PDB file of C-alpha atoms in Angstrom:
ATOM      1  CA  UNK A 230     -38.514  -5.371  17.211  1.00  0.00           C
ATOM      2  CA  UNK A 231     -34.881  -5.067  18.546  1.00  0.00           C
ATOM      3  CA  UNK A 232     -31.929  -6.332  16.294  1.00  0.00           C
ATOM      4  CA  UNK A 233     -30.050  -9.639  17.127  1.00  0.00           C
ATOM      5  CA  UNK A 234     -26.842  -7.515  18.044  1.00  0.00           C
ATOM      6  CA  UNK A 235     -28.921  -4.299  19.463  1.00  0.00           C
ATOM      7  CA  UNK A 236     -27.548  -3.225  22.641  1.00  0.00           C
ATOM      8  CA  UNK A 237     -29.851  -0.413  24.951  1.00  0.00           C
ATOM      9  CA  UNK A 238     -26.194   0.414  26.023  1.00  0.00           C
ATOM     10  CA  UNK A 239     -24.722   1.854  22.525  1.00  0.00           C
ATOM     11  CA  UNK A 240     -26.377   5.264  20.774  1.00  0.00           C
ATOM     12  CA  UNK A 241     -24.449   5.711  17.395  1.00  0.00           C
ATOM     13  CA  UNK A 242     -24.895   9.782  17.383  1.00  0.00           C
ATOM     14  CA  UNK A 243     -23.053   9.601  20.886  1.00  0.00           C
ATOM     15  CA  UNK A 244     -20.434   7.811  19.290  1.00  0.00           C
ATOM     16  CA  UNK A 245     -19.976   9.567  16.452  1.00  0.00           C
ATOM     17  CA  UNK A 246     -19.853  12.726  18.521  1.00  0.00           C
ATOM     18  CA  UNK A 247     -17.228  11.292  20.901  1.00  0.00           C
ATOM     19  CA  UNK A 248     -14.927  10.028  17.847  1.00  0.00           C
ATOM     20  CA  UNK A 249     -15.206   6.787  19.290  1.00  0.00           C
ATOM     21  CA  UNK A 250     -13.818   4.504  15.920  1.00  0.00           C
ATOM     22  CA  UNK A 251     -11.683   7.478  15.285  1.00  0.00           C
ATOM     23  CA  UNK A 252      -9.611   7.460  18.544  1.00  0.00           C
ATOM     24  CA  UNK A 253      -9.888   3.283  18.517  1.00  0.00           C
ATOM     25  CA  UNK A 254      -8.231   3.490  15.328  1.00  0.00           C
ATOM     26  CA  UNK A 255      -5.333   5.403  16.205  1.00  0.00           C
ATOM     27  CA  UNK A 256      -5.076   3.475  19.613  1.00  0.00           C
ATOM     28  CA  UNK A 257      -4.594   0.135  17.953  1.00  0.00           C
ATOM     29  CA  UNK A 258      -2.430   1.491  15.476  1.00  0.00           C
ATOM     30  CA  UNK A 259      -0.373   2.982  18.126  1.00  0.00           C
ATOM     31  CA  UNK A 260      -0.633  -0.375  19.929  1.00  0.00           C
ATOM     32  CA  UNK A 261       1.031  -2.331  16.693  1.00  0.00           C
ATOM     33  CA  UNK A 262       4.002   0.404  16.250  1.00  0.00           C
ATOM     34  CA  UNK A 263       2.501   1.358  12.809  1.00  0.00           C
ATOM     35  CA  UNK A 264       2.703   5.089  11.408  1.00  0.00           C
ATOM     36  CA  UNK A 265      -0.117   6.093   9.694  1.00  0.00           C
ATOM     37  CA  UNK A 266       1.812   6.103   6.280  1.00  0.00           C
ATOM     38  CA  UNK A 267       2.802   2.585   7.101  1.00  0.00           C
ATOM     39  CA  UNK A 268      -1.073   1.535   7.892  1.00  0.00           C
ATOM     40  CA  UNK A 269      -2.549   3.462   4.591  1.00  0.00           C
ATOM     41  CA  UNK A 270      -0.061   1.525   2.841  1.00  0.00           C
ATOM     42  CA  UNK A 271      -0.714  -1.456   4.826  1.00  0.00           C
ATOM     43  CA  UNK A 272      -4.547  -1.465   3.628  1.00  0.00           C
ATOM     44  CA  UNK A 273      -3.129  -1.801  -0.312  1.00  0.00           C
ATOM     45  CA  UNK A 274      -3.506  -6.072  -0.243  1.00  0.00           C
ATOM     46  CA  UNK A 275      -6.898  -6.017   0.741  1.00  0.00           C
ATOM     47  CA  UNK A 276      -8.147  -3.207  -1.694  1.00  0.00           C
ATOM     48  CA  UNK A 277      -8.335   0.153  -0.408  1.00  0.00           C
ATOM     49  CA  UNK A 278      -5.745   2.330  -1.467  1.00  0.00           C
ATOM     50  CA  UNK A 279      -5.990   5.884   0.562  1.00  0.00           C
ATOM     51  CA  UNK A 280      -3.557   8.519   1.137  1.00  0.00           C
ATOM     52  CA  UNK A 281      -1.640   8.752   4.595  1.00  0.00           C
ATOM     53  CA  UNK A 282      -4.436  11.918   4.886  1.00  0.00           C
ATOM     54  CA  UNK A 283      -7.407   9.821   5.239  1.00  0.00           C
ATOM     55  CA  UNK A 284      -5.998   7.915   8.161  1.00  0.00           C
ATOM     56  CA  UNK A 285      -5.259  11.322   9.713  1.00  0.00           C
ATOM     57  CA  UNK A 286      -8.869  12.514   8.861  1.00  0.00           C
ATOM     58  CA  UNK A 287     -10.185   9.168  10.511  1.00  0.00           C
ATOM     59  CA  UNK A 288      -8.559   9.070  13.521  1.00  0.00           C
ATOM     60  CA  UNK A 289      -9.768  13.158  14.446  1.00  0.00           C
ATOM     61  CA  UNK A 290     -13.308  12.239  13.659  1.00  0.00           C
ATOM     62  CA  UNK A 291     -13.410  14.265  10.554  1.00  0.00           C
ATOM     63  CA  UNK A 292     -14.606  11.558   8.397  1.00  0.00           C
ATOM     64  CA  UNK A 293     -15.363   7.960   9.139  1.00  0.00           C
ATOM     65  CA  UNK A 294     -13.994   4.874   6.616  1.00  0.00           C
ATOM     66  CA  UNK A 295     -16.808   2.987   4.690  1.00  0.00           C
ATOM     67  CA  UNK A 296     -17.993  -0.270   6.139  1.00  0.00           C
ATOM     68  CA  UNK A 297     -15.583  -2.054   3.748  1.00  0.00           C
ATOM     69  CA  UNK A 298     -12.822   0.172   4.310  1.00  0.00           C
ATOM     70  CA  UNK A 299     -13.430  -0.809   8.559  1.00  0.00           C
ATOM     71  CA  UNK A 300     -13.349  -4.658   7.076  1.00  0.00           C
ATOM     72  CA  UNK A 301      -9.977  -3.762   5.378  1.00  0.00           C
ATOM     73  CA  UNK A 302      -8.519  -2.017   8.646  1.00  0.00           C
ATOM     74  CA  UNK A 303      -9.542  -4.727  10.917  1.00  0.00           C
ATOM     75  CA  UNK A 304      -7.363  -7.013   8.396  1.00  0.00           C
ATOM     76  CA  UNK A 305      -4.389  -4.763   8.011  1.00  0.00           C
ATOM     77  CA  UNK A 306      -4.384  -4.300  11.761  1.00  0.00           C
ATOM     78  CA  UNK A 307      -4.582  -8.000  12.852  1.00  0.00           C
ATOM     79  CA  UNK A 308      -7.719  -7.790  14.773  1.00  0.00           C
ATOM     80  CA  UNK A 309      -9.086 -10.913  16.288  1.00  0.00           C
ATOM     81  CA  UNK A 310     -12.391  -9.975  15.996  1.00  0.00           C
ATOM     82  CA  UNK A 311     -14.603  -7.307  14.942  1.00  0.00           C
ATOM     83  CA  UNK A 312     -15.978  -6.974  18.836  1.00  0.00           C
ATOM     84  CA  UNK A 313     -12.263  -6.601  20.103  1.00  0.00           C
ATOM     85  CA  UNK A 314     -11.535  -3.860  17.572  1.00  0.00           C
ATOM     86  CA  UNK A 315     -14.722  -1.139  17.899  1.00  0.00           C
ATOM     87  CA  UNK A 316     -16.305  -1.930  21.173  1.00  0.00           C
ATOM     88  CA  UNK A 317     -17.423  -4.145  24.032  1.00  0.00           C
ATOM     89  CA  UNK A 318     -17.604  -8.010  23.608  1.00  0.00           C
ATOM     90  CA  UNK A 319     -20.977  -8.066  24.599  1.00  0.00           C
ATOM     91  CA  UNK A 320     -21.960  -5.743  21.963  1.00  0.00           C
ATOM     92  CA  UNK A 321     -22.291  -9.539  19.731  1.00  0.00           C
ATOM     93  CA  UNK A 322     -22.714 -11.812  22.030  1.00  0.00           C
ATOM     94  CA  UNK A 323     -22.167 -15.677  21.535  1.00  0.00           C
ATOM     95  CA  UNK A 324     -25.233 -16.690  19.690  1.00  0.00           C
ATOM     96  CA  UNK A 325     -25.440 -20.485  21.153  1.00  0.00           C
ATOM     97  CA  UNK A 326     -25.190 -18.682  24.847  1.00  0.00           C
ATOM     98  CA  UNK A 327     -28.568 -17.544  26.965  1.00  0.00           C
ATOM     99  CA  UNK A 328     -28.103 -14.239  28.626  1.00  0.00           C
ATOM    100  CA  UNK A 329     -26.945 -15.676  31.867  1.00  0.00           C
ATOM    101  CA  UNK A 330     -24.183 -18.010  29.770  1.00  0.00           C
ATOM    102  CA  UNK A 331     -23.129 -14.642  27.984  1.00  0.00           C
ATOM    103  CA  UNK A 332     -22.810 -12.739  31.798  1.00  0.00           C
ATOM    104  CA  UNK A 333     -20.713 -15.691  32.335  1.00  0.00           C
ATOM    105  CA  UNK A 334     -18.481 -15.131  29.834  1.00  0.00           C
ATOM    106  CA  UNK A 335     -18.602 -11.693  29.708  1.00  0.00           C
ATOM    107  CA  UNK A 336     -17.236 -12.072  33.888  1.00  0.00           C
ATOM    108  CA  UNK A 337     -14.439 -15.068  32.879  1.00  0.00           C
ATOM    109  CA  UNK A 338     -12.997 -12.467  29.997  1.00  0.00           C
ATOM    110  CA  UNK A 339     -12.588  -9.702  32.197  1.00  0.00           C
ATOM    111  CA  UNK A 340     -10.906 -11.913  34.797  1.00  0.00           C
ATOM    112  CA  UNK A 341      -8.998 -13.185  32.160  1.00  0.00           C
ATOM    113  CA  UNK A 342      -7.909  -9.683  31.125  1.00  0.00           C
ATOM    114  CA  UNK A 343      -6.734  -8.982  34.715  1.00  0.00           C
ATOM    115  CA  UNK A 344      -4.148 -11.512  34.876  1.00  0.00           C
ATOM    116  CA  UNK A 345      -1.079 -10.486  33.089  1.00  0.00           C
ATOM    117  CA  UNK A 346       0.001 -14.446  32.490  1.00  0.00           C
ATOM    118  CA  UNK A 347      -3.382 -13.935  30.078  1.00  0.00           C
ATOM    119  CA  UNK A 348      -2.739 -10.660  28.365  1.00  0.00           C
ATOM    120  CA  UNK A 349      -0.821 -10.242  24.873  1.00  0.00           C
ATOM    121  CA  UNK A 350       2.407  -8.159  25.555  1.00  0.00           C
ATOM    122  CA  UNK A 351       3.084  -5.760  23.446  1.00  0.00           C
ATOM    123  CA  UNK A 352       6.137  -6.375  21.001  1.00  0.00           C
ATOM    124  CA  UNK A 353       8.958  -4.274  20.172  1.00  0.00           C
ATOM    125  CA  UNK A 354       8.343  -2.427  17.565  1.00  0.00           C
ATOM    126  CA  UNK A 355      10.230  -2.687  14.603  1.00  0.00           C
ATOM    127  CA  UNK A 356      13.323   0.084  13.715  1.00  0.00           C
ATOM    128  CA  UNK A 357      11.851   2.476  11.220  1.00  0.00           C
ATOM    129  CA  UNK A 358      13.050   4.175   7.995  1.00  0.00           C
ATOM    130  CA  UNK A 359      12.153   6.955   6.432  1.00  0.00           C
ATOM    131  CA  UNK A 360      12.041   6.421   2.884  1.00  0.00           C
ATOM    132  CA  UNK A 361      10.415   9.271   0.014  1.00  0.00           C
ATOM    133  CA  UNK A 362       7.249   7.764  -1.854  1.00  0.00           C
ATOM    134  CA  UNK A 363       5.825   9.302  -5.259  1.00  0.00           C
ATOM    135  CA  UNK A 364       2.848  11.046  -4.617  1.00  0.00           C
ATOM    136  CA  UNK A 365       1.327   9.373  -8.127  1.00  0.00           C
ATOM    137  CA  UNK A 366       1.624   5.925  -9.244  1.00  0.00           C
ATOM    138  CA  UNK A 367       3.932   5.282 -12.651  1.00  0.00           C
ATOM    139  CA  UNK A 368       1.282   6.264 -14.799  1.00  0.00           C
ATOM    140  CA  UNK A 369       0.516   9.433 -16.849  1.00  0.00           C
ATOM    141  CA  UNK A 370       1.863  12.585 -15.685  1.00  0.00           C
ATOM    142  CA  UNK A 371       4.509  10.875 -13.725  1.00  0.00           C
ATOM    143  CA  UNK A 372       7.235  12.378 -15.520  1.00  0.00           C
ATOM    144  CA  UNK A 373       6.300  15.791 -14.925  1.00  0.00           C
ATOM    145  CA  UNK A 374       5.739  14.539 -10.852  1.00  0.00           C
ATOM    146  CA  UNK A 375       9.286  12.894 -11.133  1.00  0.00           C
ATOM    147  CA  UNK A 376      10.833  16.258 -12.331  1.00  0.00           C
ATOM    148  CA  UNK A 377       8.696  18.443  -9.790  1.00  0.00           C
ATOM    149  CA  UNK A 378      10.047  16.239  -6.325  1.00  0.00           C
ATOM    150  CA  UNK A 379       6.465  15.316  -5.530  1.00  0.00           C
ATOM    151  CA  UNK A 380       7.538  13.401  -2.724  1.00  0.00           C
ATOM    152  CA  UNK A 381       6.298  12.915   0.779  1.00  0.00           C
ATOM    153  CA  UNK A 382       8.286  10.791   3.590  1.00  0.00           C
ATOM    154  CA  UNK A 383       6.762   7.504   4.713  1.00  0.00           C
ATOM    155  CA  UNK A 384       8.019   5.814   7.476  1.00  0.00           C
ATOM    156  CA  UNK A 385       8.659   1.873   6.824  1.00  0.00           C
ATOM    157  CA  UNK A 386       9.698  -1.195   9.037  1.00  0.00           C
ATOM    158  CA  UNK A 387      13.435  -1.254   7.819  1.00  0.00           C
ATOM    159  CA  UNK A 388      13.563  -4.582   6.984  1.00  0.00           C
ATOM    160  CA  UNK A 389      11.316  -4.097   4.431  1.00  0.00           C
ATOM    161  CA  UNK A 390      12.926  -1.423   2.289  1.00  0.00           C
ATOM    162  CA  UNK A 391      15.563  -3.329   0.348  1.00  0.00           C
ATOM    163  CA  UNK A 392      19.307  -2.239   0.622  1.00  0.00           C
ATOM    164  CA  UNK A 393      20.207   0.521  -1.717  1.00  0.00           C
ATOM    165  CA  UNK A 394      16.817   1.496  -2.596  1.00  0.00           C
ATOM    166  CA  UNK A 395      16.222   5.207  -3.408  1.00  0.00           C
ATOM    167  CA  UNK A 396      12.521   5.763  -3.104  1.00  0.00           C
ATOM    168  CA  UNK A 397       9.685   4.168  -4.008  1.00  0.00           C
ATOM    169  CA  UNK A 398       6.424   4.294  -6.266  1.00  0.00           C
ATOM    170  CA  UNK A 399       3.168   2.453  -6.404  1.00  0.00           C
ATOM    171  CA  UNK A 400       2.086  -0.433  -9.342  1.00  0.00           C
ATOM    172  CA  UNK A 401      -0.420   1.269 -11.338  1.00  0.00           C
ATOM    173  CA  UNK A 402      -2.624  -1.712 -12.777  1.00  0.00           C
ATOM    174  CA  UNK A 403      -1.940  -5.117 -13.292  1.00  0.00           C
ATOM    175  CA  UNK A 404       0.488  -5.361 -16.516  1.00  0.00           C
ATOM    176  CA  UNK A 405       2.903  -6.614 -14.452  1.00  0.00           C
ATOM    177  CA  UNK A 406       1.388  -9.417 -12.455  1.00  0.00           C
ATOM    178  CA  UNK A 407       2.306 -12.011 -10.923  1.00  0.00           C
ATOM    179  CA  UNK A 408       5.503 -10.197  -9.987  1.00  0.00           C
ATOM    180  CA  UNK A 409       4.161  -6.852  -9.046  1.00  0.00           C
ATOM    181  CA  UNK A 410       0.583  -6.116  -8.034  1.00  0.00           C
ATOM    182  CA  UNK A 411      -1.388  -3.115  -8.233  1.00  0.00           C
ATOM    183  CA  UNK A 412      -1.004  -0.579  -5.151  1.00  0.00           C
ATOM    184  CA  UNK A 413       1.808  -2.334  -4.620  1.00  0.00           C
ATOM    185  CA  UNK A 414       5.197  -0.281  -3.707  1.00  0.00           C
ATOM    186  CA  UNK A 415       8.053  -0.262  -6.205  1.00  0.00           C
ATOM    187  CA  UNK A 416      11.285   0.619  -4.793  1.00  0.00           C
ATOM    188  CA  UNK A 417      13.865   1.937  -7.262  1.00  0.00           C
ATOM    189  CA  UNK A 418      17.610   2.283  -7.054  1.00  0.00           C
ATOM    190  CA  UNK A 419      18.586   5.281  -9.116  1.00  0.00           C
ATOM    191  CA  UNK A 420      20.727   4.662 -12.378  1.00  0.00           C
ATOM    192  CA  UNK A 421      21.089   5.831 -16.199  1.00  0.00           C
ATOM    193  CA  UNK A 422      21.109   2.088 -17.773  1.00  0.00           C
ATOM    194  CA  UNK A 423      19.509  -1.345 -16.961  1.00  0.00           C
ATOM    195  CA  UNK A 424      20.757  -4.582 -18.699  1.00  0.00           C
ATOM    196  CA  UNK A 425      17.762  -6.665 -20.811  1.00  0.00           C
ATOM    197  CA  UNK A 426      15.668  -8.407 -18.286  1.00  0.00           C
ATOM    198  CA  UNK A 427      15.966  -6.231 -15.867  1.00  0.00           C
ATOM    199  CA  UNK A 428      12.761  -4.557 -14.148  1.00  0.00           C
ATOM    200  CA  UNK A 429      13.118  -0.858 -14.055  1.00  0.00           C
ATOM    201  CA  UNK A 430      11.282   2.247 -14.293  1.00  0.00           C
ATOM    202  CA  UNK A 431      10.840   4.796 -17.275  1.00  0.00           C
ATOM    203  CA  UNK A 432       9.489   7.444 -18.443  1.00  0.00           C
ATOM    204  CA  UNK A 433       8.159   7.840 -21.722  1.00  0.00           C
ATOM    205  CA  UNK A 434       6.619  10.863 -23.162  1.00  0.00           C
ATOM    206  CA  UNK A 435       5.864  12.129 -19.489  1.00  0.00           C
ATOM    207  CA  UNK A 436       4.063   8.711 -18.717  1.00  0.00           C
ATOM    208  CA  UNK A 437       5.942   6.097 -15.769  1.00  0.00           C
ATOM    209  CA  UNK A 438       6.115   3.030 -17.017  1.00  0.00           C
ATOM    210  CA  UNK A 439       7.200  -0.327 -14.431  1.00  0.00           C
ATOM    211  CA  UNK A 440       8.625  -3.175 -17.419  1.00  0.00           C
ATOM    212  CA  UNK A 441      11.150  -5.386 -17.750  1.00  0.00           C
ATOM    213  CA  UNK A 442      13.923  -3.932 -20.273  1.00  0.00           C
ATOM    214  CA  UNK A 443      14.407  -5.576 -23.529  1.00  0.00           C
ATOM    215  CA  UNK A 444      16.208  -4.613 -26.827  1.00  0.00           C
ATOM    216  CA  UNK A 445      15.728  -5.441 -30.615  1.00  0.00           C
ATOM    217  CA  UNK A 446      17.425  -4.076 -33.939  1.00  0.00           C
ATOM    218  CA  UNK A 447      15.535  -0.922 -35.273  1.00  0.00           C
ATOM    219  CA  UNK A 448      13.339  -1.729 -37.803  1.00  0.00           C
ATOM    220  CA  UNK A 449      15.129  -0.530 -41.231  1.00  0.00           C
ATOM    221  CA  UNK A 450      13.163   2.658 -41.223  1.00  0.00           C
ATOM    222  CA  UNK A 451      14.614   3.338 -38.173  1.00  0.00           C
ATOM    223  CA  UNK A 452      18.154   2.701 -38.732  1.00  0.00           C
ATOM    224  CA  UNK A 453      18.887   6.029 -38.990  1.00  0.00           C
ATOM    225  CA  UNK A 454      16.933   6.884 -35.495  1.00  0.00           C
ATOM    226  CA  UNK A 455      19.163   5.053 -33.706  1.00  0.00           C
ATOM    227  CA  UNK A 456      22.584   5.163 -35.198  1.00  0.00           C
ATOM    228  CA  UNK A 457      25.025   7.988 -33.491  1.00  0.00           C
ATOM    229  CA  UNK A 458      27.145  10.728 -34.475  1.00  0.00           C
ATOM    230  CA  UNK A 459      30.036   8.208 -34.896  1.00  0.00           C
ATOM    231  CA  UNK A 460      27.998   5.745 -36.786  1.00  0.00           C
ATOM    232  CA  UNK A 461      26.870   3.445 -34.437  1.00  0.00           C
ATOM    233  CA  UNK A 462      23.882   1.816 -34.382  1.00  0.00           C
ATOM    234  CA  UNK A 463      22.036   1.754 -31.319  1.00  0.00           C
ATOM    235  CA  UNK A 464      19.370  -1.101 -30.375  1.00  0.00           C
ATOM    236  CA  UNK A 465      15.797  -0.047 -29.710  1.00  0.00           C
ATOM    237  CA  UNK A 466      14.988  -0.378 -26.516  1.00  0.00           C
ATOM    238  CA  UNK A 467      11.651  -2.440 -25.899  1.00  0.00           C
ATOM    239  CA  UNK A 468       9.230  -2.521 -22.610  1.00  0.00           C
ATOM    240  CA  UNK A 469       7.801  -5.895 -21.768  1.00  0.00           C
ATOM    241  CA  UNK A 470       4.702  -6.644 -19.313  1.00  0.00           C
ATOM    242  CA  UNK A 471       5.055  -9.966 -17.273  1.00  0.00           C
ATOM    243  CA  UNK A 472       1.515 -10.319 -17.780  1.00  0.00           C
ATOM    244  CA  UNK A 473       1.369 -11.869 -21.498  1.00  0.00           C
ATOM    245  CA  UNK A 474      -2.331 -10.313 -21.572  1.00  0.00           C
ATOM    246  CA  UNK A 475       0.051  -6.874 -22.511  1.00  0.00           C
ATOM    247  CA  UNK A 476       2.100  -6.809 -25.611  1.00  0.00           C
ATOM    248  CA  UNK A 477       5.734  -5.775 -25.588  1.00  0.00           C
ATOM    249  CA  UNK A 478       5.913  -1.636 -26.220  1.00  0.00           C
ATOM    250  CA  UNK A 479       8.816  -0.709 -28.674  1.00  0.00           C
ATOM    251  CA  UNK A 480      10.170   2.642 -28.036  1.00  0.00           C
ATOM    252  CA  UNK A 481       9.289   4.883 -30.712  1.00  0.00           C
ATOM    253  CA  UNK A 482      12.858   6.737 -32.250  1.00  0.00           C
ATOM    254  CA  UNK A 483      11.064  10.173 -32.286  1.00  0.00           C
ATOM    255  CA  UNK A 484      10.091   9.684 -28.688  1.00  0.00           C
ATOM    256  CA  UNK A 485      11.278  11.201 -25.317  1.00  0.00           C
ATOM    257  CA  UNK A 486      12.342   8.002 -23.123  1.00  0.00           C
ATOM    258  CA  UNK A 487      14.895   7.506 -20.071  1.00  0.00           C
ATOM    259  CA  UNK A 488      15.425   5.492 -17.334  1.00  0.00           C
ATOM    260  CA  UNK A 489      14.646   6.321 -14.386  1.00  0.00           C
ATOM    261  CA  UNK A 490      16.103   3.135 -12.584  1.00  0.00           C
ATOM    262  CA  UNK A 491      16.440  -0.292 -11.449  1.00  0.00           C
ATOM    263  CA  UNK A 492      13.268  -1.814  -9.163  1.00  0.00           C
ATOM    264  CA  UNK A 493      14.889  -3.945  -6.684  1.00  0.00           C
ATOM    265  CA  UNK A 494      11.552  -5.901  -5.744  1.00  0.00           C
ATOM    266  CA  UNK A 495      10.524  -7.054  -9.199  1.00  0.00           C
TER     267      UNK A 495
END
């Protein structure tokens, strides 16, 4: 017995062979001035986190994106409806219409679609940056990633890049919610010191750390840890999670720390 939503009209492996979702992809993300960088990072909020490489690989047919991954695209790209996005309205028609009530509708649309008083014009696009993007998240091995320049270029809307931002990184896990979420990008401003309660970035024994800077005295073991050449005794720097489920993380005096710098949207 024929599906609800069969159509005699649609054979997937013709499809499929004509790269028909690839080349719809990259059509409507043409259509919404969106790089492919820019929609890989735009899928981030609702879940799927891919490299600017699977976009490519969709959009020449050389793989396809999971059912959930479509959902997620459909989302990131504003789509109306699933119908509008991958294929002809008919293909799910209007459930409380008979066949001659869909025909109907099916004939008002595409008169509809002919009149440009109708149609959705496309919008400007917005002026893009070009902004470097670590190819890891601050997590472990990022130091080594920092130090390497494992960078690629991402283009951005430039109104959402803050001013003086350097590059940025993704939110690895969810220490510091509510003010940054996973996937989410980071962007850092460059510099060698951060005051306390400041959100920066650091590195500590290799591993990228996004907390907010805090201080305490050294712990009288450590006195000597932390106290210079001249005799001065240094504070002990201290990383703190927004989310209270994380406990704060003292720097150990025998460890390799720095700071990388400031993150502008934390």
């Amino acid at each position: 017995m024929a599906g609800r939503f069969s159509s005699p009209e649609f054979d997937a492996e013709s499809a499929r062979a004509r790269n028909l979702v690839g080349a719809r992809l990259a059509e409507l993300r043409r259509s919404r001035g969106m790089t492919q960088g820019q929609l890989a990072a735009a899928l981030a909020p609702f879940g799927v986190r891919v490299q600017t490489a699977a976009v490519s690989k969709w959009e020449k047919g050389d793989s396809v994106p999971s059912a959930y991954q479509l959902f997620a695209l459909c989302h990131a790209l504003d789509f109306s409806a699933w119908a509008d996005a991958f294929g002809d309205p008919s293909f799910l028609p209007d459930p409380a219409l008979n066949p001659e009530g869909q025909a109907l509708l099916a004939e008002f649309r595409s008169w509809l679609e002919s009149r440009r008083r109708y149609r959705v014009l496309p919008a400007h696009p917005a002026p893009l940056v070009e902004m470097d993007v670590s190819l890891i998240p601050a997590s472990a091995g990022f130091g080594e990633a920092l130090d390497n320049n494992e960078f690629e270029r991402v283009s951005f809307p430039s109104a959402s890049v803050p001013e003086g931002a350097d590059f940025a990184v993704r939110v690895h896990g969810d220490s510091m919610e509510p003010v940054l979420s996973d996937g989410q990008y980071a962007w850092i401003r460059k510099c060698a010191g951060l005051r306390p309660g400041e959100v920066g970035l650091f590195i500590l024994d290799g591993e990228g750390y996004i907390k907010v800077y805090s201080e305490q005295d050294p712990a009288p073991a450590d006195r000597d840890a932390f106290t210079d050449s001249s005799g001065i005794l240094h504070p002990q720097p201290v990383l703190v999670s927004c989310n209270g489920n994380y406990a704060p993380k003292p720097v150990p005096a025998e460890s390799e720390f720095r700071i990388v710098g400031r993150v502008l949207n934390g």
